[in-house]
Short mmCIF file of C-alpha atoms in Angstrom, two decimals:
data_model
loop_
_atom_site.label_atom_id
_atom_site.label_comp_id
_atom_site.label_asym_id
_atom_site.label_seq_id
_atom_site.Cartn_x
_atom_site.Cartn_y
_atom_site.Cartn_z
CA UNK A 1 -23.41 0.70 -32.70
CA UNK A 2 -24.74 -2.67 -34.40
CA UNK A 3 -20.95 -3.61 -34.16
CA UNK A 4 -20.82 -3.07 -30.20
CA UNK A 5 -24.37 -4.97 -29.65
CA UNK A 6 -22.48 -7.79 -31.91
CA UNK A 7 -19.25 -8.19 -30.18
CA UNK A 8 -21.54 -8.00 -26.72
CA UNK A 9 -23.84 -10.58 -27.77
CA UNK A 10 -20.70 -12.70 -29.09
CA UNK A 11 -18.79 -12.62 -25.37
CA UNK A 12 -22.22 -13.33 -24.03
CA UNK A 13 -22.56 -16.43 -26.14
CA UNK A 14 -19.29 -18.04 -25.89
CA UNK A 15 -19.54 -17.27 -21.57
CA UNK A 16 -23.19 -19.27 -21.82
CA UNK A 17 -21.69 -21.88 -23.77
CA UNK A 18 -18.41 -22.55 -21.70
CA UNK A 19 -20.69 -22.56 -18.58
CA UNK A 20 -18.85 -19.80 -17.13
CA UNK A 21 -20.26 -16.65 -15.42
CA UNK A 22 -21.54 -14.13 -17.83
CA UNK A 23 -19.61 -10.92 -17.62
CA UNK A 24 -22.00 -7.66 -16.93
CA UNK A 25 -21.95 -5.09 -19.68
CA UNK A 26 -21.58 -1.84 -17.82
CA UNK A 27 -19.02 1.14 -18.44
CA UNK A 28 -15.96 0.35 -18.38
CA UNK A 29 -15.13 3.10 -15.62
CA UNK A 30 -18.27 1.80 -13.46
CA UNK A 31 -16.82 -1.84 -13.58
CA UNK A 32 -15.49 -1.80 -9.36
CA UNK A 33 -13.58 -5.03 -10.06
CA UNK A 34 -11.41 -3.79 -12.90
CA UNK A 35 -10.86 -0.11 -10.40
CA UNK A 36 -10.31 -2.42 -7.65
CA UNK A 37 -7.46 -4.63 -9.63
CA UNK A 38 -6.34 -1.35 -11.35
CA UNK A 39 -5.89 0.43 -7.98
CA UNK A 40 -4.04 -2.23 -6.35
CA UNK A 41 -1.60 -2.66 -9.14
CA UNK A 42 -0.74 1.18 -9.13
CA UNK A 43 -0.10 0.95 -5.63
CA UNK A 44 2.34 -2.27 -6.27
CA UNK A 45 3.87 -0.61 -9.27
CA UNK A 46 5.03 2.00 -6.85
CA UNK A 47 6.82 0.00 -4.97
CA UNK A 48 8.32 -1.91 -7.79
CA UNK A 49 9.58 1.38 -9.58
CA UNK A 50 10.67 3.10 -6.33
CA UNK A 51 13.47 0.56 -6.55
CA UNK A 52 13.82 0.44 -10.30
CA UNK A 53 16.06 3.69 -10.37
CA UNK A 54 17.85 3.27 -7.05
CA UNK A 55 19.34 -0.56 -7.51
CA UNK A 56 21.93 -0.19 -9.96
CA UNK A 57 23.46 2.52 -8.21
CA UNK A 58 22.74 1.00 -5.02
CA UNK A 59 24.71 -2.22 -6.11
CA UNK A 60 27.54 -0.24 -7.44
CA UNK A 61 27.88 1.63 -4.05
CA UNK A 62 27.96 -1.73 -2.54
CA UNK A 63 31.10 -2.75 -4.79
CA UNK A 64 29.51 -4.49 -7.71
CA UNK A 65 31.05 -4.01 -10.68
CA UNK A 66 29.57 -3.57 -14.42
CA UNK A 67 29.85 -7.48 -14.87
CA UNK A 68 27.88 -8.41 -11.85
CA UNK A 69 25.59 -5.58 -12.72
CA UNK A 70 25.21 -7.45 -15.84
CA UNK A 71 24.50 -11.14 -14.54
CA UNK A 72 22.25 -8.92 -12.05
CA UNK A 73 19.81 -8.00 -14.94
CA UNK A 74 20.39 -11.56 -16.85
CA UNK A 75 19.37 -13.25 -13.68
CA UNK A 76 16.19 -11.85 -13.55
CA UNK A 77 15.39 -11.89 -17.13
CA UNK A 78 16.51 -15.51 -17.35
CA UNK A 79 14.36 -16.45 -14.50
CA UNK A 80 11.61 -14.12 -15.50
CA UNK A 81 11.74 -15.80 -19.01
CA UNK A 82 11.45 -19.46 -17.64
CA UNK A 83 8.50 -18.94 -15.18
CA UNK A 84 6.46 -16.91 -17.06
CA UNK A 85 4.36 -19.70 -18.93
CA UNK A 86 4.54 -21.73 -15.37
CA UNK A 87 3.40 -19.19 -13.49
CA UNK A 88 0.16 -18.81 -16.02
CA UNK A 89 -0.57 -21.96 -15.72
CA UNK A 90 -0.35 -22.38 -12.15
CA UNK A 91 -2.27 -18.82 -11.90
CA UNK A 92 -5.10 -20.75 -14.07
CA UNK A 93 -5.14 -23.58 -12.19
CA UNK A 94 -5.11 -22.25 -8.46
CA UNK A 95 -6.65 -18.56 -9.26
CA UNK A 96 -5.46 -15.75 -10.55
CA UNK A 97 -5.97 -13.78 -7.14
CA UNK A 98 -4.79 -16.77 -4.92
CA UNK A 99 -1.05 -16.61 -6.86
CA UNK A 100 -1.48 -12.70 -7.08
CA UNK A 101 -1.27 -12.84 -2.99
CA UNK A 102 1.49 -14.87 -2.89
CA UNK A 103 3.37 -13.02 -5.08
CA UNK A 104 2.94 -9.79 -3.38
CA UNK A 105 3.92 -11.46 0.10
CA UNK A 106 7.03 -13.18 -1.68
CA UNK A 107 7.94 -9.64 -3.20
CA UNK A 108 7.93 -7.73 0.21
CA UNK A 109 10.28 -10.33 1.45
CA UNK A 110 12.74 -10.13 -1.51
CA UNK A 111 12.67 -6.43 -1.47
CA UNK A 112 13.69 -5.96 2.51
CA UNK A 113 16.65 -8.70 1.90
CA UNK A 114 18.87 -6.10 0.11
CA UNK A 115 19.01 -4.23 3.18
CA UNK A 116 20.84 -7.00 4.92
CA UNK A 117 23.33 -7.91 1.62
CA UNK A 118 26.79 -6.98 1.44
CA UNK A 119 28.43 -9.26 -0.87
CA UNK A 120 27.45 -8.02 -4.33
CA UNK A 121 27.34 -11.63 -5.53
CA UNK A 122 24.30 -12.66 -3.43
CA UNK A 123 22.67 -9.22 -5.27
CA UNK A 124 22.88 -11.93 -8.36
CA UNK A 125 20.68 -14.64 -6.60
CA UNK A 126 18.05 -12.07 -5.29
CA UNK A 127 17.51 -10.63 -8.60
CA UNK A 128 17.20 -14.31 -9.85
CA UNK A 129 14.39 -14.88 -7.06
CA UNK A 130 12.90 -11.84 -7.60
CA UNK A 131 12.62 -12.62 -11.47
CA UNK A 132 10.67 -15.67 -10.30
CA UNK A 133 8.30 -13.87 -8.06
CA UNK A 134 7.56 -11.71 -10.41
CA UNK A 135 6.61 -13.79 -13.24
CA UNK A 136 3.18 -14.66 -10.72
CA UNK A 137 2.14 -11.37 -10.69
CA UNK A 138 2.09 -9.85 -13.97
CA UNK A 139 -0.09 -12.73 -15.46
CA UNK A 140 -2.32 -12.77 -12.84
CA UNK A 141 -3.26 -9.19 -12.63
CA UNK A 142 -4.17 -9.24 -16.68
CA UNK A 143 -6.06 -12.40 -16.58
CA UNK A 144 -8.00 -10.93 -13.95
CA UNK A 145 -8.63 -7.75 -16.13
CA UNK A 146 -9.73 -10.04 -19.01
CA UNK A 147 -12.17 -11.61 -16.74
CA UNK A 148 -13.43 -8.44 -15.21
CA UNK A 149 -14.72 -6.66 -18.96
CA UNK A 150 -16.65 -8.24 -22.01
CA UNK A 151 -14.48 -8.56 -25.26
CA UNK A 152 -15.46 -5.24 -27.02
CA UNK A 153 -14.71 -3.20 -23.66
CA UNK A 154 -11.24 -4.56 -23.46
CA UNK A 155 -9.21 -2.21 -25.23
CA UNK A 156 -10.63 0.37 -22.65
CA UNK A 157 -10.24 -1.47 -19.55
CA UNK A 158 -6.37 -2.48 -20.81
CA UNK A 159 -6.05 1.91 -21.26
CA UNK A 160 -7.44 2.32 -17.59
CA UNK A 161 -5.21 -0.56 -16.29
CA UNK A 162 -2.35 0.76 -18.22
CA UNK A 163 -2.92 4.38 -16.81
CA UNK A 164 -3.17 3.04 -13.01
CA UNK A 165 0.01 1.29 -13.69
CA UNK A 166 1.94 4.09 -15.00
CA UNK A 167 0.19 6.35 -12.00
CA UNK A 168 2.63 3.98 -10.10
CA UNK A 169 5.64 4.24 -12.50
CA UNK A 170 4.71 8.07 -12.07
CA UNK A 171 5.21 8.51 -8.23
CA UNK A 172 7.69 5.60 -7.20
CA UNK A 173 10.90 6.62 -9.13
CA UNK A 174 10.27 10.60 -7.69
CA UNK A 175 10.22 8.92 -4.47
CA UNK A 176 12.94 6.62 -4.54
CA UNK A 177 15.14 9.71 -5.83
CA UNK A 178 13.97 11.40 -3.25
CA UNK A 179 14.34 9.02 -0.43
CA UNK A 180 17.17 7.81 -0.80
CA UNK A 181 19.09 3.95 -0.75
CA UNK A 182 17.73 2.57 2.57
CA UNK A 183 14.43 4.40 2.79
CA UNK A 184 13.42 3.52 -0.37
CA UNK A 185 14.19 -0.35 0.14
CA UNK A 186 11.68 -0.28 3.09
CA UNK A 187 8.92 2.35 1.14
CA UNK A 188 8.93 -0.31 -1.80
CA UNK A 189 7.80 -3.27 0.96
CA UNK A 190 5.26 -0.86 2.83
CA UNK A 191 3.67 -0.09 -0.66
CA UNK A 192 3.65 -3.93 -1.66
CA UNK A 193 1.85 -4.93 1.63
CA UNK A 194 -0.69 -2.44 0.81
CA UNK A 195 -1.21 -3.43 -2.47
CA UNK A 196 -1.62 -6.98 -0.90
CA UNK A 197 -4.21 -5.80 1.04
CA UNK A 198 -6.25 -4.01 -1.58
CA UNK A 199 -6.07 -7.33 -3.58
CA UNK A 200 -7.45 -9.58 -0.88
CA UNK A 201 -10.17 -7.10 0.45
CA UNK A 202 -11.50 -4.75 -2.75
CA UNK A 203 -10.89 -7.99 -5.61
CA UNK A 204 -13.65 -10.49 -5.98
CA UNK A 205 -12.35 -13.96 -6.66
CA UNK A 206 -15.81 -15.53 -7.23
CA UNK A 207 -15.27 -15.17 -11.68
CA UNK A 208 -11.88 -16.17 -11.22
CA UNK A 209 -12.57 -19.24 -9.06
CA UNK A 210 -15.42 -20.54 -11.47
CA UNK A 211 -13.52 -19.99 -14.34
CA UNK A 212 -10.89 -22.10 -13.00
CA UNK A 213 -12.99 -24.49 -12.03
CA UNK A 214 -14.10 -25.17 -15.40
CA UNK A 215 -10.91 -25.34 -17.04
CA UNK A 216 -9.68 -27.86 -15.03
CA UNK A 217 -12.46 -29.81 -16.61
CA UNK A 218 -11.14 -29.53 -20.23
CA UNK A 219 -7.28 -30.49 -21.78
CA UNK A 220 -5.96 -27.48 -23.27
CA UNK A 221 -4.64 -28.51 -27.05
CA UNK A 222 -0.65 -26.38 -27.76
CA UNK A 223 -2.09 -25.23 -30.86
CA UNK A 224 -4.28 -22.60 -28.80
CA UNK A 225 -1.41 -20.98 -27.29
CA UNK A 226 0.32 -20.36 -30.98
CA UNK A 227 -2.51 -19.29 -33.46
CA UNK A 228 -0.95 -16.84 -36.29
CA UNK A 229 -2.24 -13.70 -34.60
CA UNK A 230 -0.33 -14.04 -31.34
CA UNK A 231 3.06 -14.96 -32.69
CA UNK A 232 2.65 -11.71 -34.33
CA UNK A 233 2.17 -10.42 -31.20
CA UNK A 234 4.77 -12.29 -29.13
CA UNK A 235 7.30 -11.20 -32.10
CA UNK A 236 6.36 -7.82 -31.10
CA UNK A 237 6.97 -8.56 -27.29
CA UNK A 238 10.44 -9.69 -27.71
CA UNK A 239 11.49 -6.25 -29.81
CA UNK A 240 9.20 -4.07 -27.32
CA UNK A 241 11.20 -5.62 -24.29
CA UNK A 242 14.50 -4.67 -25.72
CA UNK A 243 14.35 -1.54 -24.01
CA UNK A 244 13.68 -3.42 -20.78
CA UNK A 245 17.37 -5.29 -21.56
CA UNK A 246 19.10 -1.52 -21.35
CA UNK A 247 16.72 -0.18 -18.44
CA UNK A 248 17.97 -3.16 -16.25
CA UNK A 249 21.90 -2.88 -16.84
CA UNK A 250 23.09 0.59 -18.19
CA UNK A 251 20.10 3.51 -18.54
CA UNK A 252 20.87 4.37 -14.98
CA UNK A 253 24.51 4.29 -15.35
CA UNK A 254 24.28 6.05 -18.87
CA UNK A 255 22.09 8.76 -17.12
CA UNK A 256 24.13 9.48 -14.54
CA UNK A 257 27.76 9.17 -15.64
CA UNK A 258 27.52 9.86 -19.44
CA UNK A 259 24.61 12.82 -19.40
CA UNK A 260 25.53 13.85 -15.45
CA UNK A 261 21.83 13.47 -14.26
CA UNK A 262 21.87 13.51 -10.54
CA UNK A 263 19.57 10.52 -8.68
CA UNK A 264 16.86 12.82 -8.05
CA UNK A 265 17.23 13.80 -11.26
CA UNK A 266 17.29 9.87 -12.87
CA UNK A 267 14.15 9.30 -11.25
CA UNK A 268 12.58 12.42 -12.20
CA UNK A 269 13.18 11.36 -15.88
CA UNK A 270 11.84 8.00 -15.56
CA UNK A 271 8.61 9.61 -13.97
CA UNK A 272 8.20 11.84 -16.96
CA UNK A 273 7.38 8.82 -19.34
CA UNK A 274 4.76 8.05 -17.39
CA UNK A 275 2.70 11.48 -17.20
CA UNK A 276 1.55 11.07 -20.63
CA UNK A 277 1.31 7.37 -20.58
CA UNK A 278 -1.31 8.17 -17.54
CA UNK A 279 -3.09 11.10 -19.71
CA UNK A 280 -3.35 9.09 -23.11
CA UNK A 281 -3.61 5.48 -22.26
CA UNK A 282 -7.23 5.69 -21.74
CA UNK A 283 -8.01 7.50 -24.76
CA UNK A 284 -6.06 4.68 -26.51
CA UNK A 285 -8.20 2.41 -25.10
CA UNK A 286 -11.21 3.89 -26.53
CA UNK A 287 -9.33 3.93 -29.75
CA UNK A 288 -8.67 0.30 -30.19
CA UNK A 289 -12.38 -0.43 -29.31
CA UNK A 290 -13.01 1.76 -32.00
CA UNK A 291 -10.51 1.56 -34.71
CA UNK A 292 -8.49 -1.14 -36.27
CA UNK A 293 -5.96 -2.32 -33.73
CA UNK A 294 -3.64 -3.34 -35.88
CA UNK A 295 -3.21 -0.11 -37.82
CA UNK A 296 -2.81 1.63 -34.31
CA UNK A 297 -0.50 -1.38 -33.68
CA UNK A 298 1.98 -0.79 -36.96
CA UNK A 299 1.87 3.21 -36.90
CA UNK A 300 2.19 3.20 -33.15
CA UNK A 301 5.39 0.88 -33.19
CA UNK A 302 6.99 2.67 -36.16
CA UNK A 303 6.44 6.25 -34.36
CA UNK A 304 9.06 5.09 -31.69
CA UNK A 305 11.61 3.91 -33.81
CA UNK A 306 13.10 7.32 -34.47
CA UNK A 307 13.07 8.05 -30.56
CA UNK A 308 15.25 5.03 -29.71
CA UNK A 309 17.61 6.89 -32.25
CA UNK A 310 17.36 10.42 -30.51
CA UNK A 311 18.06 8.78 -27.20
CA UNK A 312 21.26 7.42 -28.66
CA UNK A 313 22.45 10.92 -30.32
CA UNK A 314 20.90 12.64 -26.97
CA UNK A 315 23.56 14.66 -25.29
CA UNK A 316 21.41 15.77 -21.83
CA UNK A 317 19.63 14.57 -19.03
CA UNK A 318 17.64 16.86 -20.54
CA UNK A 319 16.54 16.22 -23.75
CA UNK A 320 16.34 12.42 -22.79
CA UNK A 321 13.51 13.79 -20.73
CA UNK A 322 11.83 15.57 -23.35
CA UNK A 323 11.95 12.70 -25.70
CA UNK A 324 11.05 10.37 -22.88
CA UNK A 325 7.44 12.63 -23.03
CA UNK A 326 7.26 11.99 -26.47
CA UNK A 327 7.79 8.50 -26.15
CA UNK A 328 5.34 7.79 -23.15
CA UNK A 329 2.64 9.88 -25.56
CA UNK A 330 2.85 7.57 -28.44
CA UNK A 331 3.52 4.22 -26.07
CA UNK A 332 0.50 5.07 -24.17
CA UNK A 333 -1.90 5.15 -27.53
CA UNK A 334 -0.53 2.22 -29.04
CA UNK A 335 -0.32 -0.41 -26.11
CA UNK A 336 -3.79 -0.80 -25.26
CA UNK A 337 -4.38 -1.83 -29.01
CA UNK A 338 -1.95 -4.97 -28.52
CA UNK A 339 -2.89 -5.41 -25.51
CA UNK A 340 -6.30 -5.56 -26.35
CA UNK A 341 -5.26 -7.55 -29.38
CA UNK A 342 -3.46 -10.47 -27.36
CA UNK A 343 -6.55 -10.76 -24.87
CA UNK A 344 -9.28 -11.13 -27.97
CA UNK A 345 -7.19 -13.94 -29.07
CA UNK A 346 -7.10 -16.27 -25.93
CA UNK A 347 -10.03 -18.43 -24.57
CA UNK A 348 -11.02 -18.74 -21.15
CA UNK A 349 -9.11 -21.93 -20.66
CA UNK A 350 -5.75 -19.68 -21.74
CA UNK A 351 -5.95 -16.57 -20.49
CA UNK A 352 -2.92 -16.37 -18.04
CA UNK A 353 -0.69 -18.97 -19.87
CA UNK A 354 -1.08 -16.79 -22.76
CA UNK A 355 -0.50 -13.82 -20.87
CA UNK A 356 2.50 -15.55 -19.37
CA UNK A 357 3.52 -16.55 -22.64
CA UNK A 358 3.45 -12.86 -24.18
CA UNK A 359 5.89 -11.84 -21.36
CA UNK A 360 8.02 -14.57 -21.82
CA UNK A 361 8.83 -13.65 -25.21
CA UNK A 362 9.07 -10.23 -24.00
CA UNK A 363 11.95 -11.22 -21.42
CA UNK A 364 13.51 -13.42 -23.79
CA UNK A 365 13.66 -9.99 -25.31
CA UNK A 366 15.02 -8.15 -22.83
CA UNK A 367 17.61 -10.58 -22.30
CA UNK A 368 19.24 -10.17 -25.24
CA UNK A 369 19.23 -6.50 -24.99
CA UNK A 370 20.83 -7.05 -21.72
CA UNK A 371 23.44 -9.16 -22.92
CA UNK A 372 24.33 -7.14 -26.01
CA UNK A 373 23.82 -3.83 -24.63
CA UNK A 374 26.64 -3.80 -22.24
CA UNK A 375 29.68 -4.96 -24.39
CA UNK A 376 27.87 -2.29 -26.70
CA UNK A 377 27.93 0.17 -23.99
CA UNK A 378 31.90 -0.55 -23.57
CA UNK A 379 32.07 0.44 -26.96
CA UNK A 380 30.10 3.84 -27.33
CA UNK A 381 27.63 4.79 -24.99
CA UNK A 382 25.52 5.25 -28.12
CA UNK A 383 25.22 2.57 -29.90
CA UNK A 384 22.99 0.40 -27.27
CA UNK A 385 19.85 2.65 -28.46
CA UNK A 386 20.55 2.85 -31.63
CA UNK A 387 20.72 -0.90 -32.31
CA UNK A 388 17.74 -1.20 -29.81
CA UNK A 389 15.69 1.43 -32.30
CA UNK A 390 16.84 -1.04 -35.18
CA UNK A 391 15.54 -4.09 -33.44
CA UNK A 392 12.25 -2.92 -32.28
CA UNK A 393 11.01 -1.40 -36.01
CA UNK A 394 12.04 -5.15 -37.53
CA UNK A 395 9.94 -6.59 -34.76
CA UNK A 396 7.07 -3.95 -35.55
CA UNK A 397 7.84 -4.95 -39.14
CA UNK A 398 7.37 -8.99 -38.58
CA UNK A 399 4.87 -8.74 -35.78
CA UNK A 400 2.90 -6.56 -37.72
CA UNK A 401 2.67 -8.37 -40.98
CA UNK A 402 1.90 -11.57 -39.28
CA UNK A 403 -0.79 -10.15 -37.58
CA UNK A 404 -2.08 -8.58 -40.72
CA UNK A 405 -1.82 -12.08 -42.08
CA UNK A 406 -3.93 -13.56 -39.62
CA UNK A 407 -6.59 -11.34 -40.18
CA UNK A 408 -6.81 -11.81 -43.67
CA UNK A 409 -6.53 -14.96 -42.98
CA UNK A 410 -9.67 -15.52 -40.90
CA UNK A 411 -11.55 -13.24 -43.18
#
């Protein structure tokens, strides 16, 4: 009880000293701003995930070779990586809500363009633009969550935020698999527009606007972006996103061509990850606010390594689906602790920029994964996932050693 009161007093004191508005210390599940952001993100990610299992197969149907598909993924990952930090800086300057609105409008426009493209080469250009726009949305959304709750509630807040995001990932792939190619892209545009309306009407910009005004008066030292604890998180993000590189290039083809999954089954497998994640993310958030976050990150990360190895050994889509359920549960319990660690390591002046840097290092890992895994897939379809497991395990060990060292240094 005393730890919670101490954390609350520290959070309020920091805001008063910096001239920022005080965040009300209400139960996190009653925080209207957090719930509004989570609802908007949920709807937006329905649209995003509708296209995820379809895009590669759609491009393949339009005549795109595996080389072009790999270049599509790399174009997205490179642009997302390159624009994460600039977008975070812009979000801190313009206001998180404003940048998120602009990003959602551009996402809707880019999604509908897929239906008028006939030259597979243009898919590469389109994915580059999507990566650029996507970089504007994620840091802004996470920065708004950080501003909506006090420090001692951020684990639980990110648990709720993560659950909402995974509801989107649960519903989207299934809808995409059922709707087919053309209707999926149209549906994705509609959901982005609904998310846009929710952001405009339900999310207040008062706190973000006042914080932005305060931040513009101070000059940001570069070392604030790279404290030891955050460097550890950046290393973990790099390893975590290796699988995104596999997902963006090979995964739908691996499931469809090597394991015999239909387009509908591919969508269902994506959904199976989200179900336990939705259920357990709020619990993971509560644990992150009550237990040692560094140990949750370490144990949760190491438990994922054998799951990646098991994917590589799988001979059926059914087994992959079962493993996805287990993996989603472990990830849902671990991720809020990592998110809360990153949030707590940032200040009011650096929130979106640090979120951008965190995602930037992640997308660097995704780019390495997409570049490495396609040639490995050509050698043997099992190799990418085995290498993914090894790489992720190394990043967890190194990242957690750095986080542990930073906390010993502080103590």
